[in-house]
Amino acid sequence: MPGIRRLTVDEVPAETKELLGLDVSAVLLFGVPAEKDPLGQGAYDEDGVVQTAIRNIKEVNPDIVLMSDVCLCGYTDHGHCGVIRGGGVDNDATVELLAKTAVSHARAGVDIVAPSAMMDGQVAGVRAALDREGFEDTAILAYAAKHASAFYGPFRDAADSAPRFGDRRGYQKDPANLRESLREIALDLEEGADIVMVKPALPYLDVIRAARERFDAPLAAYAVSGEYAMIKAAADRGWIDERAVVEETLTAIRRAGADFILTYHAKDFARWREEGSA
Ligand code: PBG
Ligand code: ZN
């Protein structure tokens, strides 16, 4: 991913400090462990990369809103979002590990956990575990309508998290089925999600709009790695004006109804804003 690189746990506090200085008030953390294994144990290790990064950041920047991705695919050697049993992902065993992961992030001081594995009942499982451990105030950003998308390619390259066999269509949503996506959002809200998310963003503006009209909950949209990479690639060739295109796409996502946007262009955009050109 052009302009994006992995940071060490020692580098992240300086990065968040710089972001706060640019008025970027929230970040979402993803971890890439030194070693991957079948059970994704690095995800729920109290001294794992994300847990350590959370503690390091909060020490320097207690005011930043910290969100953490809660999934196993970055930590499993097979690259699936859960544990494998009998040739497929074991939904309920995975939910338990996601809950354990979320609690370990909360213990490290994260403000919002973002379960993204698309297992059935993951929001309820995470909420119950957080409450049981005394983290009633830790919020849940649910990857509610997360579609099985080809736009995640650059992210999987960067995190080395592509599935080694099969694909994610068994647990991610069918891009063609709007009503199913809305049903997923409704379920996540019933299970206790505080914020719901649609992902990807630009190819799914109709889902964002439909969700905005149907639900009152805070709505997030995730402009994913492929959306970012397409703009960067075209801009690098001089085919489009990057700033103008980024501003127009972010405006479109807001217009569709998203309250906030997760984007790899955040720092670029904040810099342009600072320069007065966006
Ligand atoms: C983990 C996760 C993924 C992304 C966010 N969380 C990868 C995936 O589902 O394959 C993709 C983000 C992006 O493409 O920017 N489940
Ligand atoms: Zn995953």
PDB file of N, CA and C in Angstrom, residues 113-166:
ATOM      1  N   VAL A 113     -13.728  -1.321  20.852  1.00  0.00           N
ATOM      2  CA  VAL A 113     -13.268  -2.531  20.159  1.00  0.00           C
ATOM      3  C   VAL A 113     -14.127  -2.739  18.914  1.00  0.00           C
ATOM      4  N   ALA A 114     -13.483  -3.243  17.864  1.00  0.00           N
ATOM      5  CA  ALA A 114     -14.173  -3.378  16.583  1.00  0.00           C
ATOM      6  C   ALA A 114     -14.078  -4.807  16.062  1.00  0.00           C
ATOM      7  N   PRO A 115     -15.021  -5.669  16.486  1.00  0.00           N
ATOM      8  CA  PRO A 115     -14.999  -7.055  16.006  1.00  0.00           C
ATOM      9  C   PRO A 115     -15.296  -7.112  14.499  1.00  0.00           C
ATOM     10  N   SER A 116     -14.386  -7.771  13.743  1.00  0.00           N
ATOM     11  CA  SER A 116     -14.512  -7.754  12.284  1.00  0.00           C
ATOM     12  C   SER A 116     -14.533  -9.137  11.656  1.00  0.00           C
ATOM     13  N   ALA A 117     -14.655 -10.193  12.482  1.00  0.00           N
ATOM     14  CA  ALA A 117     -14.552 -11.552  11.941  1.00  0.00           C
ATOM     15  C   ALA A 117     -15.830 -12.038  11.268  1.00  0.00           C
ATOM     16  N   MET A 118     -16.934 -11.334  11.500  1.00  0.00           N
ATOM     17  CA  MET A 118     -18.233 -11.697  10.910  1.00  0.00           C
ATOM     18  C   MET A 118     -18.741 -13.064  11.369  1.00  0.00           C
ATOM     19  N   MET A 119     -18.423 -13.430  12.619  1.00  0.00           N
ATOM     20  CA  MET A 119     -18.997 -14.654  13.175  1.00  0.00           C
ATOM     21  C   MET A 119     -20.396 -14.329  13.730  1.00  0.00           C
ATOM     22  N   ASP A 120     -21.294 -15.291  13.669  1.00  0.00           N
ATOM     23  CA  ASP A 120     -22.626 -15.070  14.242  1.00  0.00           C
ATOM     24  C   ASP A 120     -22.503 -14.929  15.753  1.00  0.00           C
ATOM     25  N   GLY A 121     -23.159 -13.925  16.305  1.00  0.00           N
ATOM     26  CA  GLY A 121     -23.162 -13.731  17.750  1.00  0.00           C
ATOM     27  C   GLY A 121     -21.900 -13.102  18.303  1.00  0.00           C
ATOM     28  N   GLN A 122     -21.013 -12.593  17.440  1.00  0.00           N
ATOM     29  CA  GLN A 122     -19.745 -12.050  17.956  1.00  0.00           C
ATOM     30  C   GLN A 122     -19.948 -10.781  18.785  1.00  0.00           C
ATOM     31  N   VAL A 123     -20.919  -9.953  18.411  1.00  0.00           N
ATOM     32  CA  VAL A 123     -21.126  -8.719  19.178  1.00  0.00           C
ATOM     33  C   VAL A 123     -21.666  -9.061  20.568  1.00  0.00           C
ATOM     34  N   ALA A 124     -22.633  -9.968  20.630  1.00  0.00           N
ATOM     35  CA  ALA A 124     -23.182 -10.378  21.933  1.00  0.00           C
ATOM     36  C   ALA A 124     -22.098 -11.014  22.793  1.00  0.00           C
ATOM     37  N   GLY A 125     -21.269 -11.843  22.182  1.00  0.00           N
ATOM     38  CA  GLY A 125     -20.199 -12.516  22.921  1.00  0.00           C
ATOM     39  C   GLY A 125     -19.183 -11.531  23.470  1.00  0.00           C
ATOM     40  N   VAL A 126     -18.814 -10.560  22.649  1.00  0.00           N
ATOM     41  CA  VAL A 126     -17.841  -9.545  23.081  1.00  0.00           C
ATOM     42  C   VAL A 126     -18.443  -8.666  24.176  1.00  0.00           C
ATOM     43  N   ARG A 127     -19.704  -8.255  23.986  1.00  0.00           N
ATOM     44  CA  ARG A 127     -20.372  -7.392  24.990  1.00  0.00           C
ATOM     45  C   ARG A 127     -20.451  -8.091  26.343  1.00  0.00           C
ATOM     46  N   ALA A 128     -20.861  -9.360  26.338  1.00  0.00           N
ATOM     47  CA  ALA A 128     -21.014 -10.102  27.594  1.00  0.00           C
ATOM     48  C   ALA A 128     -19.676 -10.238  28.309  1.00  0.00           C
ATOM     49  N   ALA A 129     -18.624 -10.543  27.551  1.00  0.00           N
ATOM     50  CA  ALA A 129     -17.304 -10.719  28.165  1.00  0.00           C
ATOM     51  C   ALA A 129     -16.787  -9.393  28.721  1.00  0.00           C
ATOM     52  N   LEU A 130     -16.976  -8.306  27.985  1.00  0.00           N
ATOM     53  CA  LEU A 130     -16.516  -6.996  28.469  1.00  0.00           C
ATOM     54  C   LEU A 130     -17.244  -6.639  29.769  1.00  0.00           C
ATOM     55  N   ASP A 131     -18.551  -6.832  29.799  1.00  0.00           N
ATOM     56  CA  ASP A 131     -19.334  -6.486  30.983  1.00  0.00           C
ATOM     57  C   ASP A 131     -18.910  -7.334  32.185  1.00  0.00           C
ATOM     58  N   ARG A 132     -18.702  -8.618  31.923  1.00  0.00           N
ATOM     59  CA  ARG A 132     -18.321  -9.552  32.988  1.00  0.00           C
ATOM     60  C   ARG A 132     -16.993  -9.144  33.624  1.00  0.00           C
ATOM     61  N   GLU A 133     -16.092  -8.589  32.795  1.00  0.00           N
ATOM     62  CA  GLU A 133     -14.771  -8.204  33.301  1.00  0.00           C
ATOM     63  C   GLU A 133     -14.716  -6.766  33.796  1.00  0.00           C
ATOM     64  N   GLY A 134     -15.870  -6.108  33.825  1.00  0.00           N
ATOM     65  CA  GLY A 134     -15.910  -4.744  34.361  1.00  0.00           C
ATOM     66  C   GLY A 134     -15.634  -3.654  33.349  1.00  0.00           C
ATOM     67  N   PHE A 135     -15.739  -3.969  32.065  1.00  0.00           N
ATOM     68  CA  PHE A 135     -15.502  -2.956  31.031  1.00  0.00           C
ATOM     69  C   PHE A 135     -16.806  -2.532  30.359  1.00  0.00           C
ATOM     70  N   GLU A 136     -17.774  -2.137  31.204  1.00  0.00           N
ATOM     71  CA  GLU A 136     -19.078  -1.709  30.677  1.00  0.00           C
ATOM     72  C   GLU A 136     -18.943  -0.475  29.784  1.00  0.00           C
ATOM     73  N   ASP A 137     -17.910   0.335  30.038  1.00  0.00           N
ATOM     74  CA  ASP A 137     -17.757   1.586  29.274  1.00  0.00           C
ATOM     75  C   ASP A 137     -16.986   1.419  27.968  1.00  0.00           C
ATOM     76  N   THR A 138     -16.460   0.257  27.729  1.00  0.00           N
ATOM     77  CA  THR A 138     -15.772   0.040  26.453  1.00  0.00           C
ATOM     78  C   THR A 138     -16.828  -0.172  25.373  1.00  0.00           C
ATOM     79  N   ALA A 139     -16.769   0.655  24.336  1.00  0.00           N
ATOM     80  CA  ALA A 139     -17.806   0.618  23.302  1.00  0.00           C
ATOM     81  C   ALA A 139     -17.472  -0.391  22.206  1.00  0.00           C
ATOM     82  N   ILE A 140     -18.507  -0.764  21.462  1.00  0.00           N
ATOM     83  CA  ILE A 140     -18.319  -1.703  20.342  1.00  0.00           C
ATOM     84  C   ILE A 140     -18.686  -1.047  19.016  1.00  0.00           C
ATOM     85  N   LEU A 141     -17.699  -1.018  18.137  1.00  0.00           N
ATOM     86  CA  LEU A 141     -17.927  -0.620  16.749  1.00  0.00           C
ATOM     87  C   LEU A 141     -18.040  -1.920  15.964  1.00  0.00           C
ATOM     88  N   ALA A 142     -19.238  -2.235  15.485  1.00  0.00           N
ATOM     89  CA  ALA A 142     -19.441  -3.523  14.813  1.00  0.00           C
ATOM     90  C   ALA A 142     -19.244  -3.390  13.309  1.00  0.00           C
ATOM     91  N   TYR A 143     -18.365  -4.252  12.781  1.00  0.00           N
ATOM     92  CA  TYR A 143     -18.263  -4.385  11.324  1.00  0.00           C
ATOM     93  C   TYR A 143     -19.535  -5.141  10.941  1.00  0.00           C
ATOM     94  N   ALA A 144     -20.646  -4.434  10.832  1.00  0.00           N
ATOM     95  CA  ALA A 144     -21.946  -5.096  10.717  1.00  0.00           C
ATOM     96  C   ALA A 144     -22.210  -5.590   9.301  1.00  0.00           C
ATOM     97  N   ALA A 145     -22.085  -4.663   8.350  1.00  0.00           N
ATOM     98  CA  ALA A 145     -22.303  -5.031   6.952  1.00  0.00           C
ATOM     99  C   ALA A 145     -20.952  -5.062   6.261  1.00  0.00           C
ATOM    100  N   LYS A 146     -20.211  -6.151   6.522  1.00  0.00           N
ATOM    101  CA  LYS A 146     -18.892  -6.305   5.917  1.00  0.00           C
ATOM    102  C   LYS A 146     -19.023  -7.306   4.783  1.00  0.00           C
ATOM    103  N   HIS A 147     -18.826  -6.800   3.569  1.00  0.00           N
ATOM    104  CA  HIS A 147     -19.082  -7.615   2.388  1.00  0.00           C
ATOM    105  C   HIS A 147     -17.846  -8.401   1.958  1.00  0.00           C
ATOM    106  N   ALA A 148     -18.072  -9.554   1.367  1.00  0.00           N
ATOM    107  CA  ALA A 148     -16.986 -10.366   0.807  1.00  0.00           C
ATOM    108  C   ALA A 148     -16.507  -9.615  -0.434  1.00  0.00           C
ATOM    109  N   SER A 149     -15.379  -8.916  -0.291  1.00  0.00           N
ATOM    110  CA  SER A 149     -14.985  -7.941  -1.307  1.00  0.00           C
ATOM    111  C   SER A 149     -13.578  -8.160  -1.823  1.00  0.00           C
ATOM    112  N   ALA A 150     -13.394  -7.869  -3.110  1.00  0.00           N
ATOM    113  CA  ALA A 150     -12.058  -7.926  -3.708  1.00  0.00           C
ATOM    114  C   ALA A 150     -11.246  -6.677  -3.358  1.00  0.00           C
ATOM    115  N   PHE A 151     -11.898  -5.708  -2.741  1.00  0.00           N
ATOM    116  CA  PHE A 151     -11.211  -4.465  -2.399  1.00  0.00           C
ATOM    117  C   PHE A 151     -10.309  -4.578  -1.166  1.00  0.00           C
ATOM    118  N   TYR A 152     -10.274  -5.745  -0.516  1.00  0.00           N
ATOM    119  CA  TYR A 152      -9.420  -5.906   0.666  1.00  0.00           C
ATOM    120  C   TYR A 152      -8.011  -6.392   0.298  1.00  0.00           C
ATOM    121  N   GLY A 153      -7.770  -6.597  -0.989  1.00  0.00           N
ATOM    122  CA  GLY A 153      -6.501  -7.173  -1.425  1.00  0.00           C
ATOM    123  C   GLY A 153      -5.249  -6.497  -0.882  1.00  0.00           C
ATOM    124  N   PRO A 154      -5.106  -5.179  -1.046  1.00  0.00           N
ATOM    125  CA  PRO A 154      -3.873  -4.533  -0.572  1.00  0.00           C
ATOM    126  C   PRO A 154      -3.667  -4.673   0.937  1.00  0.00           C
ATOM    127  N   PHE A 155      -4.766  -4.639   1.703  1.00  0.00           N
ATOM    128  CA  PHE A 155      -4.656  -4.819   3.155  1.00  0.00           C
ATOM    129  C   PHE A 155      -4.114  -6.214   3.477  1.00  0.00           C
ATOM    130  N   ARG A 156      -4.647  -7.221   2.800  1.00  0.00           N
ATOM    131  CA  ARG A 156      -4.199  -8.598   3.079  1.00  0.00           C
ATOM    132  C   ARG A 156      -2.727  -8.773   2.725  1.00  0.00           C
ATOM    133  N   ASP A 157      -2.284  -8.094   1.677  1.00  0.00           N
ATOM    134  CA  ASP A 157      -0.849  -8.108   1.350  1.00  0.00           C
ATOM    135  C   ASP A 157      -0.055  -7.475   2.489  1.00  0.00           C
ATOM    136  N   ALA A 158      -0.506  -6.318   2.935  1.00  0.00           N
ATOM    137  CA  ALA A 158       0.219  -5.563   3.964  1.00  0.00           C
ATOM    138  C   ALA A 158       0.268  -6.321   5.282  1.00  0.00           C
ATOM    139  N   ALA A 159      -0.826  -6.997   5.627  1.00  0.00           N
ATOM    140  CA  ALA A 159      -0.888  -7.702   6.919  1.00  0.00           C
ATOM    141  C   ALA A 159      -0.548  -9.178   6.771  1.00  0.00           C
ATOM    142  N   ASP A 160      -0.269  -9.597   5.547  1.00  0.00           N
ATOM    143  CA  ASP A 160       0.010 -11.004   5.265  1.00  0.00           C
ATOM    144  C   ASP A 160      -1.107 -11.870   5.847  1.00  0.00           C
ATOM    145  N   SER A 161      -2.356 -11.504   5.533  1.00  0.00           N
ATOM    146  CA  SER A 161      -3.499 -12.160   6.176  1.00  0.00           C
ATOM    147  C   SER A 161      -4.487 -12.780   5.191  1.00  0.00           C
ATOM    148  N   ALA A 162      -4.049 -13.004   3.937  1.00  0.00           N
ATOM    149  CA  ALA A 162      -4.963 -13.634   2.981  1.00  0.00           C
ATOM    150  C   ALA A 162      -5.177 -15.092   3.359  1.00  0.00           C
ATOM    151  N   PRO A 163      -6.413 -15.612   3.224  1.00  0.00           N
ATOM    152  CA  PRO A 163      -6.643 -17.023   3.543  1.00  0.00           C
ATOM    153  C   PRO A 163      -5.784 -17.932   2.666  1.00  0.00           C
ATOM    154  N   ARG A 164      -5.155 -18.939   3.294  1.00  0.00           N
ATOM    155  CA  ARG A 164      -4.284 -19.855   2.551  1.00  0.00           C
ATOM    156  C   ARG A 164      -5.095 -20.873   1.752  1.00  0.00           C
ATOM    157  N   PHE A 165      -6.334 -21.095   2.148  1.00  0.00           N
ATOM    158  CA  PHE A 165      -7.225 -21.976   1.370  1.00  0.00           C
ATOM    159  C   PHE A 165      -8.624 -21.364   1.427  1.00  0.00           C
ATOM    160  N   GLY A 166      -9.428 -21.673   0.395  1.00  0.00           N
ATOM    161  CA  GLY A 166     -10.803 -21.187   0.375  1.00  0.00           C
ATOM    162  C   GLY A 166     -10.871 -19.668   0.331  1.00  0.00           C
TER     163      GLY A 166
END
